[in-house]
Structure formats: structure tokens, C-alpha cells
PDB file of C-alpha atoms in Angstrom:
ATOM      1  CA  GLY A  30      18.639  45.266 -48.385  1.00 77.00           C
ATOM      2  CA  ASN A  31      18.223  49.087 -48.589  1.00 84.00           C
ATOM      3  CA  SER A  32      15.717  50.334 -45.871  1.00 90.00           C
ATOM      4  CA  VAL A  33      15.039  53.340 -44.180  1.00 94.00           C
ATOM      5  CA  THR A  34      14.335  53.875 -40.402  1.00 95.00           C
ATOM      6  CA  GLN A  35      12.368  57.274 -39.199  1.00 94.00           C
ATOM      7  CA  MET A  36      11.264  57.924 -35.833  1.00 88.00           C
ATOM      8  CA  GLU A  37       7.868  56.639 -34.674  1.00 84.00           C
ATOM      9  CA  GLY A  38       5.298  58.897 -34.313  1.00 85.00           C
ATOM     10  CA  PRO A  39       3.100  60.240 -33.198  1.00 94.00           C
ATOM     11  CA  VAL A  40       4.130  63.578 -32.447  1.00 96.00           C
ATOM     12  CA  THR A  41       2.525  66.708 -30.821  1.00 97.00           C
ATOM     13  CA  LEU A  42       3.980  70.131 -31.083  1.00 97.00           C
ATOM     14  CA  SER A  43       2.729  73.454 -30.175  1.00 97.00           C
ATOM     15  CA  GLU A  44       2.988  76.053 -32.876  1.00 97.00           C
ATOM     16  CA  GLU A  45       6.311  77.657 -33.354  1.00 96.00           C
ATOM     17  CA  ALA A  46       7.927  74.948 -31.699  1.00 97.00           C
ATOM     18  CA  PHE A  47      10.889  73.495 -32.970  1.00 97.00           C
ATOM     19  CA  LEU A  48      10.202  70.087 -35.383  1.00 97.00           C
ATOM     20  CA  THR A  49      13.131  67.277 -35.386  1.00 97.00           C
ATOM     21  CA  ILE A  50      12.076  63.637 -36.910  1.00 97.00           C
ATOM     22  CA  ASN A  51      14.920  61.585 -36.974  1.00 97.00           C
ATOM     23  CA  CYS A  52      15.920  58.950 -40.116  1.00 97.00           C
ATOM     24  CA  THR A  53      18.590  57.183 -40.783  1.00 97.00           C
ATOM     25  CA  TYR A  54      19.181  54.725 -43.771  1.00 95.00           C
ATOM     26  CA  THR A  55      20.885  51.415 -45.000  1.00 93.00           C
ATOM     27  CA  ALA A  56      22.064  51.436 -48.733  1.00 88.00           C
ATOM     28  CA  THR A  57      24.930  49.716 -50.818  1.00 80.00           C
ATOM     29  CA  GLY A  58      26.171  53.020 -53.162  1.00 78.00           C
ATOM     30  CA  TYR A  59      24.782  56.513 -52.879  1.00 80.00           C
ATOM     31  CA  PRO A  60      21.523  56.725 -52.819  1.00 87.00           C
ATOM     32  CA  SER A  61      19.431  59.975 -52.914  1.00 88.00           C
ATOM     33  CA  LEU A  62      17.008  61.078 -50.376  1.00 92.00           C
ATOM     34  CA  PHE A  63      13.593  62.485 -49.991  1.00 94.00           C
ATOM     35  CA  TRP A  64      10.926  63.714 -47.522  1.00 97.00           C
ATOM     36  CA  TYR A  65       7.559  63.156 -48.932  1.00 96.00           C
ATOM     37  CA  VAL A  66       4.505  64.796 -47.343  1.00 97.00           C
ATOM     38  CA  GLN A  67       1.180  63.565 -46.611  1.00 95.00           C
ATOM     39  CA  TYR A  68      -1.603  65.757 -45.662  1.00 94.00           C
ATOM     40  CA  PRO A  69      -4.987  64.529 -44.867  1.00 89.00           C
ATOM     41  CA  GLY A  70      -7.174  62.973 -47.588  1.00 84.00           C
ATOM     42  CA  GLU A  71      -4.127  63.377 -50.000  1.00 86.00           C
ATOM     43  CA  GLY A  72      -1.724  61.481 -51.636  1.00 89.00           C
ATOM     44  CA  LEU A  73       2.345  61.975 -50.831  1.00 93.00           C
ATOM     45  CA  GLN A  74       3.996  65.013 -52.879  1.00 93.00           C
ATOM     46  CA  LEU A  75       7.821  65.757 -52.382  1.00 93.00           C
ATOM     47  CA  LEU A  76       9.014  68.251 -49.610  1.00 97.00           C
ATOM     48  CA  LEU A  77      12.408  67.704 -50.424  1.00 96.00           C
ATOM     49  CA  LYS A  78      15.466  65.543 -51.928  1.00 93.00           C
ATOM     50  CA  ALA A  79      19.046  65.794 -51.683  1.00 93.00           C
ATOM     51  CA  THR A  80      21.164  63.472 -54.186  1.00 88.00           C
ATOM     52  CA  LYS A  81      24.795  63.654 -52.801  1.00 87.00           C
ATOM     53  CA  ALA A  82      26.666  63.766 -49.414  1.00 90.00           C
ATOM     54  CA  ASP A  83      26.727  67.273 -47.619  1.00 94.00           C
ATOM     55  CA  ASP A  84      23.905  68.475 -49.746  1.00 94.00           C
ATOM     56  CA  LYS A  85      21.074  70.284 -48.026  1.00 96.00           C
ATOM     57  CA  GLY A  86      17.742  70.287 -49.363  1.00 96.00           C
ATOM     58  CA  SER A  87      14.901  72.937 -48.408  1.00 97.00           C
ATOM     59  CA  ASN A  88      11.538  73.699 -49.148  1.00 96.00           C
ATOM     60  CA  LYS A  89       8.678  75.748 -46.946  1.00 95.00           C
ATOM     61  CA  GLY A  90      11.064  76.186 -44.098  1.00 97.00           C
ATOM     62  CA  PHE A  91      11.817  72.660 -43.547  1.00 98.00           C
ATOM     63  CA  GLU A  92      15.681  71.681 -44.085  1.00 98.00           C
ATOM     64  CA  ALA A  93      17.203  68.183 -44.465  1.00 98.00           C
ATOM     65  CA  THR A  94      21.393  67.662 -44.726  1.00 98.00           C
ATOM     66  CA  TYR A  95      22.224  64.248 -46.326  1.00 96.00           C
ATOM     67  CA  ARG A  96      24.664  62.892 -43.781  1.00 95.00           C
ATOM     68  CA  LYS A  97      27.103  59.972 -45.381  1.00 92.00           C
ATOM     69  CA  GLU A  98      28.858  59.765 -42.162  1.00 93.00           C
ATOM     70  CA  THR A  99      25.900  58.922 -40.180  1.00 95.00           C
ATOM     71  CA  THR A 100      23.977  57.991 -42.659  1.00 95.00           C
ATOM     72  CA  SER A 101      21.206  60.442 -41.547  1.00 97.00           C
ATOM     73  CA  PHE A 102      18.360  62.598 -43.287  1.00 97.00           C
ATOM     74  CA  HIS A 103      16.677  64.542 -40.382  1.00 98.00           C
ATOM     75  CA  LEU A 104      14.314  66.721 -41.214  1.00 98.00           C
ATOM     76  CA  GLU A 105      14.069  69.906 -39.326  1.00 98.00           C
ATOM     77  CA  LYS A 106      12.040  73.055 -39.269  1.00 98.00           C
ATOM     78  CA  GLY A 107      12.496  76.257 -36.833  1.00 96.00           C
ATOM     79  CA  SER A 108       8.909  76.933 -36.150  1.00 96.00           C
ATOM     80  CA  VAL A 109       6.144  74.600 -37.065  1.00 97.00           C
ATOM     81  CA  GLN A 110       2.179  75.682 -37.881  1.00 97.00           C
ATOM     82  CA  VAL A 111      -0.818  74.226 -37.767  1.00 96.00           C
ATOM     83  CA  SER A 112      -0.778  73.916 -41.408  1.00 96.00           C
ATOM     84  CA  ASP A 113       2.394  71.379 -41.015  1.00 97.00           C
ATOM     85  CA  SER A 114      -0.073  68.664 -39.536  1.00 97.00           C
ATOM     86  CA  ALA A 115       0.548  65.789 -42.103  1.00 97.00           C
ATOM     87  CA  VAL A 116       2.140  62.616 -42.157  1.00 96.00           C
ATOM     88  CA  TYR A 117       6.132  62.828 -43.306  1.00 97.00           C
ATOM     89  CA  PHE A 118       7.810  60.031 -44.881  1.00 96.00           C
ATOM     90  CA  CYS A 119      11.617  59.195 -45.495  1.00 96.00           C
ATOM     91  CA  ALA A 120      12.545  57.615 -48.400  1.00 93.00           C
ATOM     92  CA  LEU A 121      15.603  56.524 -50.353  1.00 90.00           C
ATOM     93  CA  SER A 122      15.972  55.702 -53.907  1.00 83.00           C
ATOM     94  CA  ASP A 123      16.753  51.922 -54.308  1.00 68.00           C
ATOM     95  CA  SER A 124      20.173  52.615 -56.112  1.00 61.00           C
ATOM     96  CA  VAL A 125      22.228  54.676 -58.132  1.00 58.00           C
ATOM     97  CA  GLY A 126      20.106  55.626 -61.451  1.00 52.00           C
ATOM     98  CA  SER A 127      17.231  53.497 -60.404  1.00 59.00           C
ATOM     99  CA  GLU A 128      13.736  55.752 -59.578  1.00 69.00           C
ATOM    100  CA  LYS A 129      12.557  52.941 -56.996  1.00 79.00           C
ATOM    101  CA  LEU A 130      11.591  54.758 -53.702  1.00 84.00           C
ATOM    102  CA  VAL A 131      11.860  52.599 -50.112  1.00 88.00           C
ATOM    103  CA  PHE A 132      10.316  54.397 -47.707  1.00 91.00           C
ATOM    104  CA  GLY A 133      10.083  54.871 -44.248  1.00 93.00           C
ATOM    105  CA  LYS A 134       7.207  53.849 -42.249  1.00 93.00           C
ATOM    106  CA  GLY A 135       6.000  57.305 -41.901  1.00 94.00           C
ATOM    107  CA  THR A 136       5.855  59.768 -38.571  1.00 95.00           C
ATOM    108  CA  LYS A 137       2.474  61.505 -38.242  1.00 95.00           C
ATOM    109  CA  LEU A 138       2.671  64.913 -36.877  1.00 97.00           C
ATOM    110  CA  THR A 139      -0.028  67.520 -35.340  1.00 97.00           C
ATOM    111  CA  VAL A 140       0.722  70.947 -34.653  1.00 97.00           C
ATOM    112  CA  ASN A 141      -2.062  72.322 -31.758  1.00 96.00           C
ATOM    113  CA  PRO A 142      -2.019  76.366 -31.991  1.00 95.00           C
TER     114      PRO A 142
ATOM    115  CA  ASP B 129       1.429  70.708 -63.735  1.00 68.00           C
ATOM    116  CA  VAL B 130       1.721  66.743 -63.786  1.00 65.00           C
ATOM    117  CA  LYS B 131      -1.167  64.897 -62.660  1.00 90.00           C
ATOM    118  CA  VAL B 132      -1.721  61.143 -61.581  1.00 95.00           C
ATOM    119  CA  THR B 133      -5.262  60.262 -61.331  1.00 96.00           C
ATOM    120  CA  GLN B 134      -6.432  56.644 -59.640  1.00 96.00           C
ATOM    121  CA  SER B 135      -9.969  56.057 -61.220  1.00 91.00           C
ATOM    122  CA  SER B 136     -11.924  55.858 -57.691  1.00 92.00           C
ATOM    123  CA  ARG B 137     -10.981  57.196 -54.467  1.00 93.00           C
ATOM    124  CA  TYR B 138     -13.384  54.602 -52.595  1.00 95.00           C
ATOM    125  CA  LEU B 139     -13.849  51.253 -53.315  1.00 97.00           C
ATOM    126  CA  VAL B 140     -16.105  47.944 -51.440  1.00 97.00           C
ATOM    127  CA  LYS B 141     -15.350  44.644 -53.135  1.00 97.00           C
ATOM    128  CA  ARG B 142     -16.243  41.269 -51.913  1.00 97.00           C
ATOM    129  CA  THR B 143     -14.053  38.587 -51.523  1.00 98.00           C
ATOM    130  CA  GLY B 144     -13.374  36.508 -54.473  1.00 97.00           C
ATOM    131  CA  GLU B 145     -13.756  39.232 -56.596  1.00 97.00           C
ATOM    132  CA  LYS B 146     -11.822  40.586 -59.474  1.00 97.00           C
ATOM    133  CA  VAL B 147     -10.720  44.012 -58.692  1.00 97.00           C
ATOM    134  CA  PHE B 148      -8.614  46.444 -61.360  1.00 97.00           C
ATOM    135  CA  LEU B 149      -7.177  49.447 -59.888  1.00 97.00           C
ATOM    136  CA  GLU B 150      -6.763  52.193 -62.475  1.00 97.00           C
ATOM    137  CA  CYS B 151      -3.986  55.020 -62.801  1.00 97.00           C
ATOM    138  CA  VAL B 152      -3.203  57.266 -65.450  1.00 97.00           C
ATOM    139  CA  GLN B 153      -0.664  60.011 -65.688  1.00 96.00           C
ATOM    140  CA  ASP B 154      -0.329  62.956 -68.131  1.00 94.00           C
ATOM    141  CA  MET B 155       3.127  64.137 -67.956  1.00 88.00           C
ATOM    142  CA  ASP B 156       4.293  61.273 -70.519  1.00 91.00           C
ATOM    143  CA  HIS B 157       6.417  59.517 -67.489  1.00 90.00           C
ATOM    144  CA  GLU B 158       8.518  55.881 -68.391  1.00 90.00           C
ATOM    145  CA  ASN B 159       7.825  54.690 -64.591  1.00 90.00           C
ATOM    146  CA  MET B 160       4.957  53.738 -62.977  1.00 94.00           C
ATOM    147  CA  PHE B 161       4.676  52.311 -59.573  1.00 95.00           C
ATOM    148  CA  TRP B 162       1.993  50.827 -56.833  1.00 97.00           C
ATOM    149  CA  TYR B 163       2.310  51.169 -53.696  1.00 96.00           C
ATOM    150  CA  ARG B 164      -0.019  49.748 -50.716  1.00 96.00           C
ATOM    151  CA  GLN B 165      -0.164  51.843 -47.287  1.00 94.00           C
ATOM    152  CA  ASP B 166      -0.563  50.352 -44.375  1.00 93.00           C
ATOM    153  CA  PRO B 167      -0.898  51.798 -40.638  1.00 88.00           C
ATOM    154  CA  GLY B 168       2.515  51.395 -39.134  1.00 86.00           C
ATOM    155  CA  LEU B 169       4.071  49.751 -42.503  1.00 89.00           C
ATOM    156  CA  GLY B 170       4.525  52.676 -44.634  1.00 89.00           C
ATOM    157  CA  LEU B 171       4.632  52.208 -48.111  1.00 91.00           C
ATOM    158  CA  ARG B 172       5.193  48.987 -49.696  1.00 93.00           C
ATOM    159  CA  LEU B 173       5.976  48.474 -53.110  1.00 93.00           C
ATOM    160  CA  ILE B 174       3.724  45.742 -54.910  1.00 96.00           C
ATOM    161  CA  TYR B 175       4.815  46.411 -58.866  1.00 96.00           C
ATOM    162  CA  PHE B 176       6.718  48.881 -60.584  1.00 92.00           C
ATOM    163  CA  SER B 177       6.802  49.256 -64.542  1.00 93.00           C
ATOM    164  CA  TYR B 178       9.507  50.916 -66.386  1.00 89.00           C
ATOM    165  CA  ASP B 179       8.129  51.010 -69.984  1.00 89.00           C
ATOM    166  CA  VAL B 180       5.354  49.552 -71.745  1.00 92.00           C
ATOM    167  CA  LYS B 181       4.442  46.319 -71.584  1.00 88.00           C
ATOM    168  CA  MET B 182       7.476  46.374 -69.037  1.00 90.00           C
ATOM    169  CA  LYS B 183       7.363  44.934 -65.257  1.00 92.00           C
ATOM    170  CA  GLU B 184       8.855  44.347 -61.830  1.00 91.00           C
ATOM    171  CA  LYS B 185       7.585  42.683 -58.947  1.00 93.00           C
ATOM    172  CA  GLY B 186       8.294  44.735 -55.976  1.00 91.00           C
ATOM    173  CA  ASP B 187       8.147  43.766 -52.245  1.00 90.00           C
ATOM    174  CA  ILE B 188       4.750  42.365 -51.686  1.00 95.00           C
ATOM    175  CA  PRO B 189       3.519  41.716 -55.424  1.00 96.00           C
ATOM    176  CA  GLU B 190       1.598  37.830 -54.034  1.00 96.00           C
ATOM    177  CA  GLY B 191      -2.308  38.244 -54.930  1.00 96.00           C
ATOM    178  CA  TYR B 192      -1.595  41.286 -57.611  1.00 98.00           C
ATOM    179  CA  SER B 193      -0.823  41.487 -61.328  1.00 97.00           C
ATOM    180  CA  VAL B 194      -0.136  44.245 -63.248  1.00 97.00           C
ATOM    181  CA  SER B 195      -0.920  45.754 -66.799  1.00 97.00           C
ATOM    182  CA  ARG B 196       0.775  48.638 -68.999  1.00 96.00           C
ATOM    183  CA  GLU B 197      -0.358  48.160 -72.671  1.00 95.00           C
ATOM    184  CA  LYS B 198      -0.312  52.079 -72.812  1.00 96.00           C
ATOM    185  CA  LYS B 199       2.321  54.833 -71.364  1.00 95.00           C
ATOM    186  CA  GLU B 200       0.349  56.747 -69.377  1.00 96.00           C
ATOM    187  CA  ARG B 201      -2.095  54.168 -67.796  1.00 97.00           C
ATOM    188  CA  PHE B 202      -0.706  51.378 -65.326  1.00 97.00           C
ATOM    189  CA  SER B 203      -3.635  48.884 -63.590  1.00 97.00           C
ATOM    190  CA  LEU B 204      -3.091  47.355 -60.850  1.00 98.00           C
ATOM    191  CA  ILE B 205      -5.257  43.612 -60.393  1.00 98.00           C
ATOM    192  CA  LEU B 206      -6.682  42.026 -57.476  1.00 97.00           C
ATOM    193  CA  GLU B 207      -7.523  38.070 -59.345  1.00 94.00           C
ATOM    194  CA  SER B 208      -9.577  37.318 -56.483  1.00 97.00           C
ATOM    195  CA  ALA B 209      -9.788  39.643 -53.502  1.00 97.00           C
ATOM    196  CA  SER B 210      -9.478  38.879 -49.741  1.00 97.00           C
ATOM    197  CA  THR B 211      -9.654  40.840 -46.758  1.00 97.00           C
ATOM    198  CA  ASN B 212      -6.226  40.941 -46.216  1.00 97.00           C
ATOM    199  CA  GLN B 213      -5.861  43.246 -48.958  1.00 98.00           C
ATOM    200  CA  THR B 214      -8.213  45.749 -47.548  1.00 98.00           C
ATOM    201  CA  SER B 215      -5.368  48.731 -47.641  1.00 97.00           C
ATOM    202  CA  MET B 216      -4.892  52.114 -49.111  1.00 96.00           C
ATOM    203  CA  TYR B 217      -3.581  51.858 -52.695  1.00 97.00           C
ATOM    204  CA  LEU B 218      -1.349  54.696 -54.038  1.00 96.00           C
ATOM    205  CA  CYS B 219      -0.032  54.945 -57.786  1.00 96.00           C
ATOM    206  CA  ALA B 220       3.289  57.099 -58.974  1.00 94.00           C
ATOM    207  CA  SER B 221       5.093  58.034 -61.733  1.00 92.00           C
ATOM    208  CA  SER B 222       8.477  59.559 -62.398  1.00 88.00           C
ATOM    209  CA  LEU B 223      10.946  60.152 -65.478  1.00 83.00           C
ATOM    210  CA  SER B 224      13.270  57.971 -65.911  1.00 74.00           C
ATOM    211  CA  ALA B 225      16.071  60.656 -66.433  1.00 64.00           C
ATOM    212  CA  GLY B 226      19.249  58.555 -65.666  1.00 58.00           C
ATOM    213  CA  VAL B 227      19.189  60.280 -62.466  1.00 58.00           C
ATOM    214  CA  ASN B 228      16.884  60.168 -59.286  1.00 60.00           C
ATOM    215  CA  THR B 229      13.914  62.234 -60.385  1.00 73.00           C
ATOM    216  CA  GLU B 230      11.036  63.062 -57.918  1.00 81.00           C
ATOM    217  CA  ALA B 231       7.820  60.397 -57.852  1.00 87.00           C
ATOM    218  CA  PHE B 232       4.201  61.898 -58.324  1.00 91.00           C
ATOM    219  CA  PHE B 233       1.529  60.418 -56.294  1.00 93.00           C
ATOM    220  CA  GLY B 234      -2.410  60.240 -56.961  1.00 94.00           C
ATOM    221  CA  GLN B 235      -4.739  61.010 -54.384  1.00 93.00           C
ATOM    222  CA  GLY B 236      -4.922  57.168 -53.169  1.00 94.00           C
ATOM    223  CA  THR B 237      -8.097  54.403 -53.322  1.00 96.00           C
ATOM    224  CA  ARG B 238      -9.420  52.838 -50.618  1.00 95.00           C
ATOM    225  CA  LEU B 239     -10.368  49.649 -50.812  1.00 97.00           C
ATOM    226  CA  THR B 240     -12.559  47.529 -48.363  1.00 98.00           C
ATOM    227  CA  VAL B 241     -12.756  43.794 -49.086  1.00 98.00           C
ATOM    228  CA  VAL B 242     -15.922  42.528 -47.530  1.00 97.00           C
TER     229      VAL B 242
END
């Protein structure tokens, strides 16, 4: 079945460092890809998404590009802040037209001042 | 703003009790979901509903049931709670628009079964 694999954490960075969180997927068809973020004590919220190959999703300085050839959707940010400390989840839609999401296991990011 | 509200943030129940977790959304979304979140396992789908009275099993439905009598409300039921159901439970909803749309999540219910 469809699955998402993302790099295991935790990841600890200093403020203003460059961030990459790797995400690869296995899917039949052409899924949409998502990054969700969970701040401490809160539910998940959508960070960005891409619905077709070569699309780039971006939000709050974060970016990810849908790479069909490498089945990847890596999350990047050029300069992280303490407020970016959270758990990040990569996800894909189960199949074209389906709204069920399959999640990776999450990567906890801690940014130190 | 879309709001998904879960009735409790924290619950403590005894083994063998019947437990109801309630979720309400206010944006007329067709789809509603129950996920379970555990450390190292990410989010796993328990049940999914795409319309009133309609439901589909997710990846881990054993020990759970659901009810969707009204469009805005989706209930998760633990028929006989067990300690291995201690977890964070997340409800979500999304619009069924024929394309892949964003899911909105509640704040979660942390359930402890003792």
C-alpha cells in the first residue's frame, strides 16, 4: 500500500541554521503531498502542499518540491527560528480524488537560541 | 475560520469502560476522520466517514467503532477500553471537492486507560 517515510528525529538546530527534513513516498497513481506541523499542545495544521509533479509548495519561509522522479517531498527552510520548534509530518493523499491522508511518523525539530 | 472541536482535552477511564470521544466541525465538511497518534508511530487512521451514516475502516479499527448521525458530528467509541488504547486521539475534517483538499484538525484528546 501507499506509505510515507520521513527522516527520524529529533533534529536540533541553532537559530538561523538551514533546515532539511527528508520525505519519500510510495504510491500508486499521482498523490498530492502535504507537510503538516504540530506545535506543542496543539493539533496538526497544514504547512504547505503540492498537487502535481514539479509543484513547489511554500509557506512561512518553508518550501518543498514534488519530485516524481525521486518520489520525494523534502521540507526546507533557509533560516529557522525558535518559534519553528514543533513536530513536522509529511503526508500523501491515498489516491487520486481521495481525501484520506497517509502520514509519516513525524520529525521533532528543536531550535535553540 | 474552520473549527474542529473535540469535547475533551484529557480523559482518564478505567479498563472495560465504554468511552465516547466526540468531535464537531462547523464548516459543513463531508469528510471526517479519527486518527490515533503514538510516539514513533505517527498518525494512524482508525475510521473515516465521507457522509452521514457512512463510514470506512482505516488501518487500525479493531476495538473501535464510530457514529455519524449528523454531518457536523463524528463520534469515536471504545466499546471496552483497554490499557493499549491509551493514546492521543485526533479528529479531522475536510471538504469533499473532488480534488485533494486540506484536512483541519482538532486539538486532540489525550486518553489514559488505567
